[in-house]
Tab-separated table of C-alpha atoms in Angstrom:
chain	number	residue	atom	x	y	z
A	1	MET	CA	11.837	28.610	15.557
A	2	GLN	CA	9.429	28.220	19.184
A	3	THR	CA	6.451	31.364	19.703
A	4	ALA	CA	4.928	31.678	22.695
A	5	ILE	CA	2.661	33.939	24.318
A	6	ALA	CA	3.160	37.686	26.637
A	7	LYS	CA	-0.007	39.259	28.442
A	8	ILE	CA	1.374	42.902	28.567
A	9	GLY	CA	-1.174	45.083	30.049
A	10	ASP	CA	-4.044	43.363	28.427
A	11	ALA	CA	-3.113	42.790	25.751
A	12	SER	CA	-1.835	39.932	24.584
A	13	LEU	CA	0.906	39.067	21.431
A	14	LEU	CA	3.313	36.523	19.840
A	15	VAL	CA	6.489	36.209	20.458
A	16	THR	CA	9.803	34.896	20.456
A	17	PRO	CA	12.220	32.496	23.095
A	18	ASP	CA	14.236	35.435	23.589
A	19	GLY	CA	11.093	37.963	24.045
A	20	LYS	CA	10.948	39.847	21.150
A	21	PRO	CA	7.671	40.268	19.569
A	22	VAL	CA	6.900	38.142	16.585
A	23	PRO	CA	7.105	40.225	13.398
A	24	HIS	CA	3.814	42.651	11.753
A	25	LYS	CA	2.349	39.702	9.574
A	26	ASP	CA	-1.476	40.252	7.340
A	27	ALA	CA	-3.077	38.955	4.109
A	28	GLU	CA	-2.797	41.287	1.105
A	29	GLN	CA	-6.595	41.110	0.701
A	30	PRO	CA	-9.770	39.817	2.997
A	31	THR	CA	-8.683	36.242	3.588
A	32	PHE	CA	-11.011	32.756	4.636
A	33	HIS	CA	-8.419	30.551	6.531
A	34	ILE	CA	-10.596	27.405	7.076
A	35	GLN	CA	-9.005	25.296	9.855
A	36	PRO	CA	-11.217	22.178	10.149
A	37	GLN	CA	-10.781	20.361	13.487
A	38	LEU	CA	-11.502	17.149	15.087
A	39	PHE	CA	-11.164	15.585	18.671
A	40	ASN	CA	-10.457	11.943	18.732
A	41	PRO	CA	-10.329	10.268	22.306
A	42	TYR	CA	-10.091	6.887	21.504
A	43	CYS	CA	-6.810	4.531	20.674
A	44	ASP	CA	-8.149	2.424	18.373
A	45	ILE	CA	-9.052	4.764	16.041
A	46	GLY	CA	-6.199	6.821	14.158
A	47	LEU	CA	-5.146	9.243	11.977
A	48	SER	CA	-4.913	6.021	9.232
A	49	ASP	CA	-9.074	5.544	9.387
A	50	ILE	CA	-9.531	10.052	9.521
A	51	SER	CA	-10.753	11.473	5.940
A	52	LEU	CA	-12.218	14.916	5.068
A	53	VAL	CA	-13.970	14.559	2.796
A	54	GLY	CA	-16.358	17.326	1.916
A	55	ALA	CA	-15.498	21.371	2.706
A	56	THR	CA	-18.471	23.467	1.144
A	57	ILE	CA	-19.857	27.076	0.642
A	58	ALA	CA	-22.494	28.029	0.506
A	59	PRO	CA	-22.550	32.228	-1.826
A	60	HIS	CA	-23.375	34.758	-0.762
A	61	ASP	CA	-26.282	35.251	-3.365
A	62	SER	CA	-27.338	31.466	-3.339
A	63	THR	CA	-27.760	27.732	-1.038
A	64	GLU	CA	-26.031	25.966	-4.128
A	65	PRO	CA	-22.942	24.669	-2.654
A	66	VAL	CA	-19.297	25.420	-3.529
A	67	SER	CA	-16.446	22.594	-2.882
A	68	VAL	CA	-13.183	24.542	-1.278
A	69	LEU	CA	-11.797	20.772	-0.145
A	70	PRO	CA	-8.312	20.845	-1.978
A	71	LYS	CA	-7.563	17.412	-3.750
A	72	ASP	CA	-3.915	17.426	-1.865
A	73	VAL	CA	-5.986	17.404	1.719
A	74	MET	CA	-4.301	15.752	4.774
A	75	ILE	CA	-4.741	15.220	8.478
A	76	ARG	CA	-2.278	15.327	10.393
A	77	GLN	CA	-1.299	15.280	14.595
A	78	PRO	CA	0.524	18.440	14.261
A	79	TYR	CA	-0.036	19.279	18.252
A	80	PRO	CA	1.135	17.831	21.435
A	81	ASN	CA	-1.938	16.101	22.220
A	82	GLU	CA	-2.735	13.524	20.150
A	83	ASN	CA	-6.862	13.734	19.945
A	84	TYR	CA	-5.914	16.982	18.210
A	85	TYR	CA	-6.588	16.154	14.344
A	86	ILE	CA	-6.219	18.736	11.953
A	87	ALA	CA	-6.520	18.714	8.260
A	88	GLY	CA	-3.765	20.861	5.941
A	89	THR	CA	-3.410	19.644	2.159
A	90	ALA	CA	0.482	18.473	1.091
A	91	GLU	CA	2.471	21.924	1.764
A	92	ARG	CA	0.197	22.942	4.812
A	93	LYS	CA	-0.650	21.545	8.774
A	94	MET	CA	-2.577	23.621	9.482
A	95	GLY	CA	-5.724	24.018	6.801
A	96	TRP	CA	-6.015	26.751	4.124
A	97	ASP	CA	-7.453	29.750	2.994
A	98	ILE	CA	-9.773	31.030	0.400
A	99	PRO	CA	-10.078	35.003	-0.637
A	100	LEU	CA	-12.936	36.929	1.108
A	101	ASP	CA	-15.000	38.698	-1.288
A	102	LEU	CA	-16.394	40.704	2.786
A	103	ASP	CA	-19.658	42.242	0.386
A	104	ALA	CA	-20.654	38.956	-0.254
A	105	THR	CA	-18.982	36.516	2.455
A	106	PRO	CA	-20.442	33.995	2.098
A	107	GLN	CA	-23.150	32.532	4.275
A	108	TRP	CA	-22.099	28.744	6.147
A	109	LEU	CA	-19.416	25.895	5.550
A	110	ASP	CA	-19.736	22.399	5.766
A	111	LEU	CA	-17.304	20.061	6.914
A	112	THR	CA	-17.721	15.889	5.900
A	113	TRP	CA	-15.517	14.158	8.117
A	114	GLU	CA	-16.060	9.681	7.784
A	115	VAL	CA	-14.332	7.772	10.570
A	116	GLN	CA	-13.575	4.075	9.299
A	117	MET	CA	-15.078	2.405	12.950
A	118	PRO	CA	-13.299	-0.272	14.346
A	119	SER	CA	-13.932	-3.409	12.872
A	120	ASP	CA	-16.568	-5.244	15.615
A	121	LEU	CA	-19.039	-2.255	15.854
A	122	GLU	CA	-21.871	-2.638	13.467
A	123	HIS	CA	-21.316	0.496	11.249
A	124	PRO	CA	-17.641	0.454	9.727
A	125	VAL	CA	-18.385	3.562	9.378
A	126	LEU	CA	-19.461	7.012	11.585
A	127	THR	CA	-20.149	10.279	9.239
A	128	ILE	CA	-19.637	13.405	11.496
A	129	TYR	CA	-21.253	16.564	9.425
A	130	HIS	CA	-20.518	20.426	10.816
A	131	ARG	CA	-22.407	23.268	9.309
A	132	PHE	CA	-20.148	26.589	11.433
A	133	THR	CA	-22.642	29.867	10.347
A	134	LEU	CA	-20.244	32.493	9.430
A	135	GLU	CA	-20.197	35.776	10.402
A	136	PHE	CA	-17.328	38.139	9.297
A	137	ILE	CA	-16.088	41.425	11.349
A	138	LEU	CA	-13.344	43.462	10.129
A	139	THR	CA	-11.305	44.834	13.037
A	140	GLN	CA	-7.393	46.954	12.416
A	141	GLN	CA	-6.238	43.854	13.096
A	142	GLY	CA	-5.476	42.722	10.234
A	143	GLN	CA	-7.843	41.088	7.404
A	144	VAL	CA	-7.595	37.134	8.082
A	145	PHE	CA	-10.375	34.918	9.119
A	146	SER	CA	-8.445	32.018	11.027
A	147	MET	CA	-10.714	29.316	12.707
A	148	ASP	CA	-7.644	28.919	13.938
A	149	GLN	CA	-9.123	31.119	16.448
A	150	ALA	CA	-9.901	28.322	18.264
A	151	ASN	CA	-7.175	28.092	20.364
A	152	THR	CA	-5.770	31.211	20.499
A	153	PHE	CA	-6.340	34.926	22.409
A	154	TYR	CA	-7.567	37.595	20.896
A	155	ASP	CA	-11.585	35.694	20.212
A	156	PRO	CA	-12.005	32.652	22.963
A	157	ASN	CA	-15.191	32.043	22.809
A	158	ALA	CA	-14.552	30.977	18.949
A	159	ARG	CA	-14.310	27.567	18.978
A	160	THR	CA	-14.395	25.072	16.112
A	161	ILE	CA	-14.080	21.586	16.693
A	162	SER	CA	-15.688	18.525	15.506
A	163	HIS	CA	-16.626	15.396	17.520
A	164	ILE	CA	-16.043	11.615	17.283
A	165	SER	CA	-18.463	11.053	20.264
A	166	LEU	CA	-20.319	13.444	21.447
A	167	ASN	CA	-19.057	11.720	25.534
A	168	HIS	CA	-16.177	14.121	25.267
A	169	ILE	CA	-18.406	17.033	24.815
A	170	ASP	CA	-17.962	19.615	27.723
A	171	ASP	CA	-17.634	23.420	28.459
A	172	SER	CA	-14.518	24.158	27.357
A	173	PHE	CA	-14.675	22.952	23.668
A	174	THR	CA	-18.316	24.513	23.022
A	175	LYS	CA	-17.315	27.800	25.852
A	176	GLY	CA	-20.734	28.250	26.697
A	177	ASP	CA	-21.500	28.907	23.218
A	178	LYS	CA	-25.938	28.726	23.688
A	179	SER	CA	-25.421	27.805	19.626
A	180	PHE	CA	-23.777	24.559	19.978
A	181	LYS	CA	-25.952	21.776	18.948
A	182	SER	CA	-24.997	18.012	18.506
A	183	TYR	CA	-27.262	15.048	16.710
A	184	ARG	CA	-27.260	11.628	16.173
A	185	MET	CA	-28.048	10.277	12.531
A	186	ASP	CA	-28.733	7.547	11.431
A	187	TYR	CA	-29.068	7.963	7.483
A	188	PRO	CA	-26.284	8.069	7.436
A	189	HIS	CA	-24.495	6.947	10.550
A	190	GLY	CA	-23.326	9.522	12.565
A	191	LEU	CA	-23.159	13.173	14.130
A	192	ALA	CA	-24.298	15.729	13.150
A	193	PHE	CA	-22.812	19.886	14.696
A	194	TYR	CA	-24.144	23.059	14.052
A	195	GLN	CA	-22.544	26.188	15.792
A	196	THR	CA	-23.124	30.401	14.351
A	197	LEU	CA	-19.175	31.251	13.973
A	198	ILE	CA	-17.941	34.617	14.571
A	199	LEU	CA	-14.881	35.847	13.350
A	200	ASN	CA	-12.965	38.999	14.165
A	201	SER	CA	-10.057	39.410	11.814
A	202	CYS	CA	-6.400	39.911	12.933
A	203	ALA	CA	-3.100	38.454	10.913
A	204	TRP	CA	-1.493	36.028	10.430
A	205	SER	CA	1.411	37.217	12.529
A	206	ASP	CA	-1.835	36.658	14.829
A	207	LEU	CA	-2.337	33.746	14.305
A	208	ILE	CA	-0.050	30.269	16.567
A	209	CYS	CA	-1.025	27.319	13.914
A	210	THR	CA	1.303	29.898	11.649
A	211	ALA	CA	3.738	29.224	14.236
A	212	GLN	CA	3.033	25.871	15.065
A	213	GLU	CA	3.724	25.250	10.912
A	214	ASP	CA	7.380	24.764	11.457
A	215	VAL	CA	7.199	23.026	14.631
A	216	ILE	CA	8.896	18.817	15.306
A	217	LEU	CA	6.982	16.644	17.041
A	218	LEU	CA	9.401	13.412	19.031
A	219	ARG	CA	6.990	11.115	17.602
A	220	ASP	CA	8.060	12.687	14.289
A	221	ILE	CA	11.270	11.823	14.919
A	222	GLU	CA	12.957	8.552	14.222
A	223	PRO	CA	15.733	8.400	17.408
A	224	ALA	CA	18.984	8.023	17.084
A	225	GLN	CA	20.554	4.365	18.154
A	226	SER	CA	23.550	5.486	19.515
A	227	PHE	CA	24.703	8.880	20.648
A	228	GLN	CA	28.307	10.054	18.732
A	229	THR	CA	27.893	13.838	20.237
A	230	HIS	CA	27.219	15.790	23.457
A	231	ILE	CA	27.954	12.897	25.098
A	232	ASP	CA	30.675	14.519	27.577
A	233	LEU	CA	28.046	17.112	28.168
A	234	HIS	CA	25.240	15.385	28.966
A	235	ARG	CA	27.808	13.926	31.839
A	236	GLN	CA	28.483	16.879	32.996
A	237	ASN	CA	24.846	17.297	33.840
A	238	ALA	CA	24.792	15.455	36.282
A	239	CYS	CA	26.287	15.623	39.976
A	240	ILE	CA	24.958	11.945	39.754
A	241	GLU	CA	24.475	8.561	38.423
A	242	ILE	CA	20.535	7.042	39.438
A	243	PRO	CA	20.984	2.895	39.339
A	244	ALA	CA	19.300	1.236	36.309
A	245	ALA	CA	17.105	-1.187	38.920
A	246	VAL	CA	15.659	2.128	40.793
A	247	PHE	CA	14.861	4.408	37.810
A	248	HIS	CA	13.174	1.550	36.349
A	249	GLN	CA	10.939	0.655	38.602
A	250	ALA	CA	9.693	3.627	39.451
A	251	ILE	CA	9.001	3.661	36.052
A	252	CYS	CA	6.961	0.308	37.183
A	253	ASP	CA	5.919	1.656	39.761
A	254	THR	CA	3.332	4.013	37.482
A	255	GLN	CA	2.082	1.650	35.713
A	256	VAL	CA	-0.810	1.021	37.758
A	257	GLU	CA	-3.595	3.547	38.404
A	258	VAL	CA	-4.213	6.183	41.329
A	259	ASP	CA	-6.765	8.322	41.865
A	260	PHE	CA	-4.692	11.296	44.153
A	261	GLU	CA	-6.810	14.580	44.267
A	262	ILE	CA	-4.315	17.480	43.169
A	263	GLY	CA	-2.044	17.669	45.757
A	264	GLU	CA	-0.738	14.262	46.931
A	265	TYR	CA	0.584	13.694	43.854
A	266	ASP	CA	3.805	13.602	45.798
A	267	CYS	CA	3.014	10.472	46.787
A	268	SER	CA	3.228	8.189	43.272
A	269	PRO	CA	5.375	4.685	44.715
A	270	GLY	CA	7.226	5.690	41.578
A	271	LEU	CA	8.263	9.578	43.017
A	272	GLN	CA	8.965	8.595	46.290
A	273	ARG	CA	11.049	5.299	44.716
A	274	LEU	CA	13.381	8.076	42.626
A	275	CYS	CA	13.467	10.932	46.130
A	276	ARG	CA	13.859	8.493	48.796
A	277	TRP	CA	17.647	7.993	46.115
A	278	TRP	CA	18.113	11.048	45.926
A	279	ASN	CA	17.704	12.458	49.734
A	280	GLU	CA	19.961	9.345	50.388
A	281	ASN	CA	22.370	9.535	47.556
A	282	ALA	CA	22.464	12.690	46.234
A	283	PRO	CA	26.417	14.240	47.790
A	284	ILE	CA	25.584	17.591	48.457
A	285	LEU	CA	23.487	16.693	51.773
A	286	GLY	CA	21.699	20.067	51.481
A	287	THR	CA	20.015	19.671	48.057
A	288	ARG	CA	18.908	16.213	49.925
A	289	ARG	CA	14.560	17.686	50.582
A	290	ALA	CA	13.863	15.576	47.225
A	291	ALA	CA	9.459	15.405	46.824
A	292	PHE	CA	9.264	15.229	42.980
A	293	ILE	CA	11.395	15.499	39.515
A	294	ALA	CA	11.046	16.664	35.577
A	295	LEU	CA	12.669	14.182	33.984
A	296	TRP	CA	14.553	14.665	30.361
A	297	CYS	CA	15.447	12.235	27.638
A	298	ARG	CA	17.999	12.637	24.728
A	299	VAL	CA	16.122	11.242	21.884
A	300	GLU	CA	18.454	12.161	18.522
A	301	ASP	CA	22.239	12.858	18.298
A	302	ASP	CA	22.045	15.834	19.059
A	303	ASP	CA	22.594	19.438	21.711
A	304	TRP	CA	18.282	18.869	23.291
A	305	TYR	CA	16.486	17.499	25.745
A	306	TRP	CA	13.146	16.304	25.154
A	307	SER	CA	10.709	16.423	28.154
A	308	GLY	CA	8.484	13.628	29.230
A	309	TRP	CA	5.454	15.681	30.153
A	310	ASP	CA	4.350	16.244	26.328
A	311	GLU	CA	3.213	19.887	26.236
A	312	CYS	CA	6.785	21.051	28.119
A	313	PRO	CA	9.022	21.965	25.071
A	314	GLU	CA	12.269	20.370	24.358
A	315	TRP	CA	15.591	22.028	26.363
A	316	GLY	CA	19.015	22.748	25.372
A	317	MET	CA	21.011	20.315	27.257
A	318	GLU	CA	24.287	23.456	28.144
A	319	ASN	CA	21.300	24.947	29.799
A	320	ILE	CA	21.327	22.845	32.980
A	321	GLN	CA	25.915	24.356	33.018
A	322	ARG	CA	24.122	27.212	32.058
A	323	TYR	CA	22.011	28.520	35.157
A	324	GLY	CA	24.251	25.998	37.266
A	325	LEU	CA	22.027	23.220	37.997
A	326	GLN	CA	24.189	20.200	38.562
A	327	ASP	CA	23.720	20.012	41.895
A	328	ARG	CA	19.778	19.231	41.429
A	329	CYS	CA	19.947	16.528	37.977
A	330	ALA	CA	20.979	12.831	38.742
A	331	ARG	CA	20.822	11.168	35.116
A	332	TRP	CA	20.504	7.026	33.515
A	333	GLY	CA	23.018	5.948	30.935
A	334	ASP	CA	23.688	9.062	28.217
A	335	PHE	CA	19.656	9.330	27.384
A	336	VAL	CA	17.817	10.394	30.978
A	337	ILE	CA	18.477	13.384	32.977
A	338	LEU	CA	15.929	13.539	36.037
A	339	GLU	CA	15.550	17.241	37.914
A	340	PHE	CA	14.972	16.915	41.868
A	341	PHE	CA	12.318	19.803	43.508
A	342	PRO	CA	11.047	20.038	47.241
A	343	ARG	CA	7.353	20.166	48.401
A	344	GLN	CA	6.027	22.889	46.712
A	345	VAL	CA	5.808	25.518	48.972
A	346	SER	CA	6.471	29.098	48.027
A	347	ARG	CA	4.126	31.264	47.756
A	348	LEU	CA	3.850	34.473	45.775
A	349	GLU	CA	2.061	37.996	46.321
A	350	VAL	CA	1.466	38.824	42.113
A	351	ALA	CA	-0.397	41.563	40.631
A	352	GLN	CA	-3.189	39.135	40.072
A	353	GLY	CA	-3.888	37.694	42.848
A	354	ALA	CA	-1.568	33.757	45.011
A	355	SER	CA	0.702	32.308	42.680
A	356	THR	CA	2.905	29.204	43.318
A	357	GLU	CA	6.901	29.612	43.002
A	358	ILE	CA	8.139	25.949	42.220
A	359	LEU	CA	12.659	25.867	42.849
A	360	GLY	CA	14.503	23.500	43.168
A	361	VAL	CA	16.284	21.024	45.999
A	362	ASP	CA	19.476	23.483	45.217
A	363	GLY	CA	17.411	26.510	45.597
A	364	LYS	CA	17.085	28.151	42.717
A	365	GLY	CA	13.771	29.059	40.976
A	366	TYR	CA	12.575	26.258	38.163
A	367	THR	CA	9.484	28.753	37.071
A	368	ASP	CA	6.415	30.624	38.570
A	369	THR	CA	3.212	28.639	37.576
A	370	GLY	CA	1.058	31.565	38.223
A	371	LEU	CA	-1.541	29.437	39.637
A	372	ALA	CA	-2.122	29.305	43.171
A	373	ARG	CA	-0.604	26.397	45.746
A	374	GLU	CA	-3.996	25.054	46.349
A	375	ASP	CA	-4.693	24.704	41.711
A	376	VAL	CA	-1.298	23.238	41.030
A	377	ASP	CA	0.615	20.625	41.412
A	378	GLU	CA	3.221	20.130	39.492
A	379	ALA	CA	4.269	16.799	40.749
A	380	TYR	CA	0.973	15.426	38.815
A	381	HIS	CA	3.177	15.858	35.904
A	382	ALA	CA	6.212	14.339	36.942
A	383	HIS	CA	4.033	11.474	37.826
A	384	TYR	CA	2.414	10.745	34.719
A	385	SER	CA	5.988	11.759	32.547
A	386	LEU	CA	7.427	7.973	34.008
A	387	GLN	CA	4.121	6.012	33.282
A	388	ALA	CA	4.485	7.750	29.619
A	389	PHE	CA	8.689	6.830	29.818
A	390	PRO	CA	7.525	3.402	27.701
A	391	LYS	CA	5.859	5.289	25.292
A	392	ARG	CA	6.704	7.871	24.522
A	393	PHE	CA	11.105	6.990	24.496
A	394	PRO	CA	10.612	3.016	23.254
A	395	PHE	CA	14.088	3.375	22.346
A	396	ALA	CA	15.205	4.184	25.556
A	397	TRP	CA	13.138	1.840	27.302
A	398	GLU	CA	14.871	-0.702	26.023
A	399	LYS	CA	17.442	0.044	26.506
A	400	LEU	CA	17.216	0.693	30.710
A	401	LYS	CA	15.336	-2.928	30.387
A	402	ALA	CA	18.468	-4.540	28.927
A	403	ALA	CA	20.409	-2.763	31.680
A	404	VAL	CA	18.496	-3.935	34.164
A	405	HIS	CA	17.681	-7.772	32.647
A	406	PRO	CA	21.013	-8.380	30.510
A	407	PRO	CA	19.905	-10.621	27.018
A	408	THR	CA	21.540	-13.987	28.221
């Protein structure tokens, strides 16, 4: 089940796709949910290079550490953003929990990571030590004290992320936390982090991580070698087919680095190539006003499209006809749907201020960003969806290349 966050007045809550609140679920007793997180910005350091080798707490009446590291601890990448690594167990992606005595809470939590470094570096192992001085505040929300508060709405100042590099730490991680300190270590070689972590209690159902447990990401899926189902539905979802050569060249156009500001990404050569083709060939003249696209691709032999933008959830194939969107869509083969959109010009005044409404070239709505026009550029996502296509959809990319340059 996919979930989302909705705001009602000044309160936020998790809701299901049909808008219903997630059923309340709490712990039976005070519980400390330990969720070690690591930020890794390097493509030459992968999942197999990272280990959590220590997790200890200091009991209330002692400084003698007690291990709380599960024997089956595992490291995963459960979020679409591949830079975030989470420690869990064989059964749980997102951390583990221990009982908590509110009359004798632990003083601190120590985490120790080891990272195998690339072979050309002087030190083969980077050790990352992170101490959290703990404060637990019981609220009427529930009995769970979770380190997942780094990612949720009820305590925006709580951050619990360790780092492989000091160069990528900014306020988006620390949230202005003055207790956060970072140091370089010589023995062992590595980094040390110290901070005070104030955890307000909540319920399990308040945590985004509980929904994330069951989420399947694109990189977890073995692509279908061919499609046997929903072929007609896919073909009916578009009013025209784009030539393989045009789509292929548009992707190649985006492989060159660009230096656009927000609001300028509709100048992307790849987007301009696609939109020029649409504006010359779309069967309905009134829709020939495209400036950027959204990209969807089939991966499994089912009735779902996966978005070219990795933070966008998958989308049911039937939605295109359900909402009558065929006249703004082109397809390539049995894999890809391209939705076309005009430039973002519509402004709506809402209670929070100006926001930007995104419409399709057919005039039907797509989304309201909730941001002012100068702060949003959907063409940014379109450009990088094209750029990431070969890596995100490798099987479709190979089929596209073969269609353009058939093997002899």
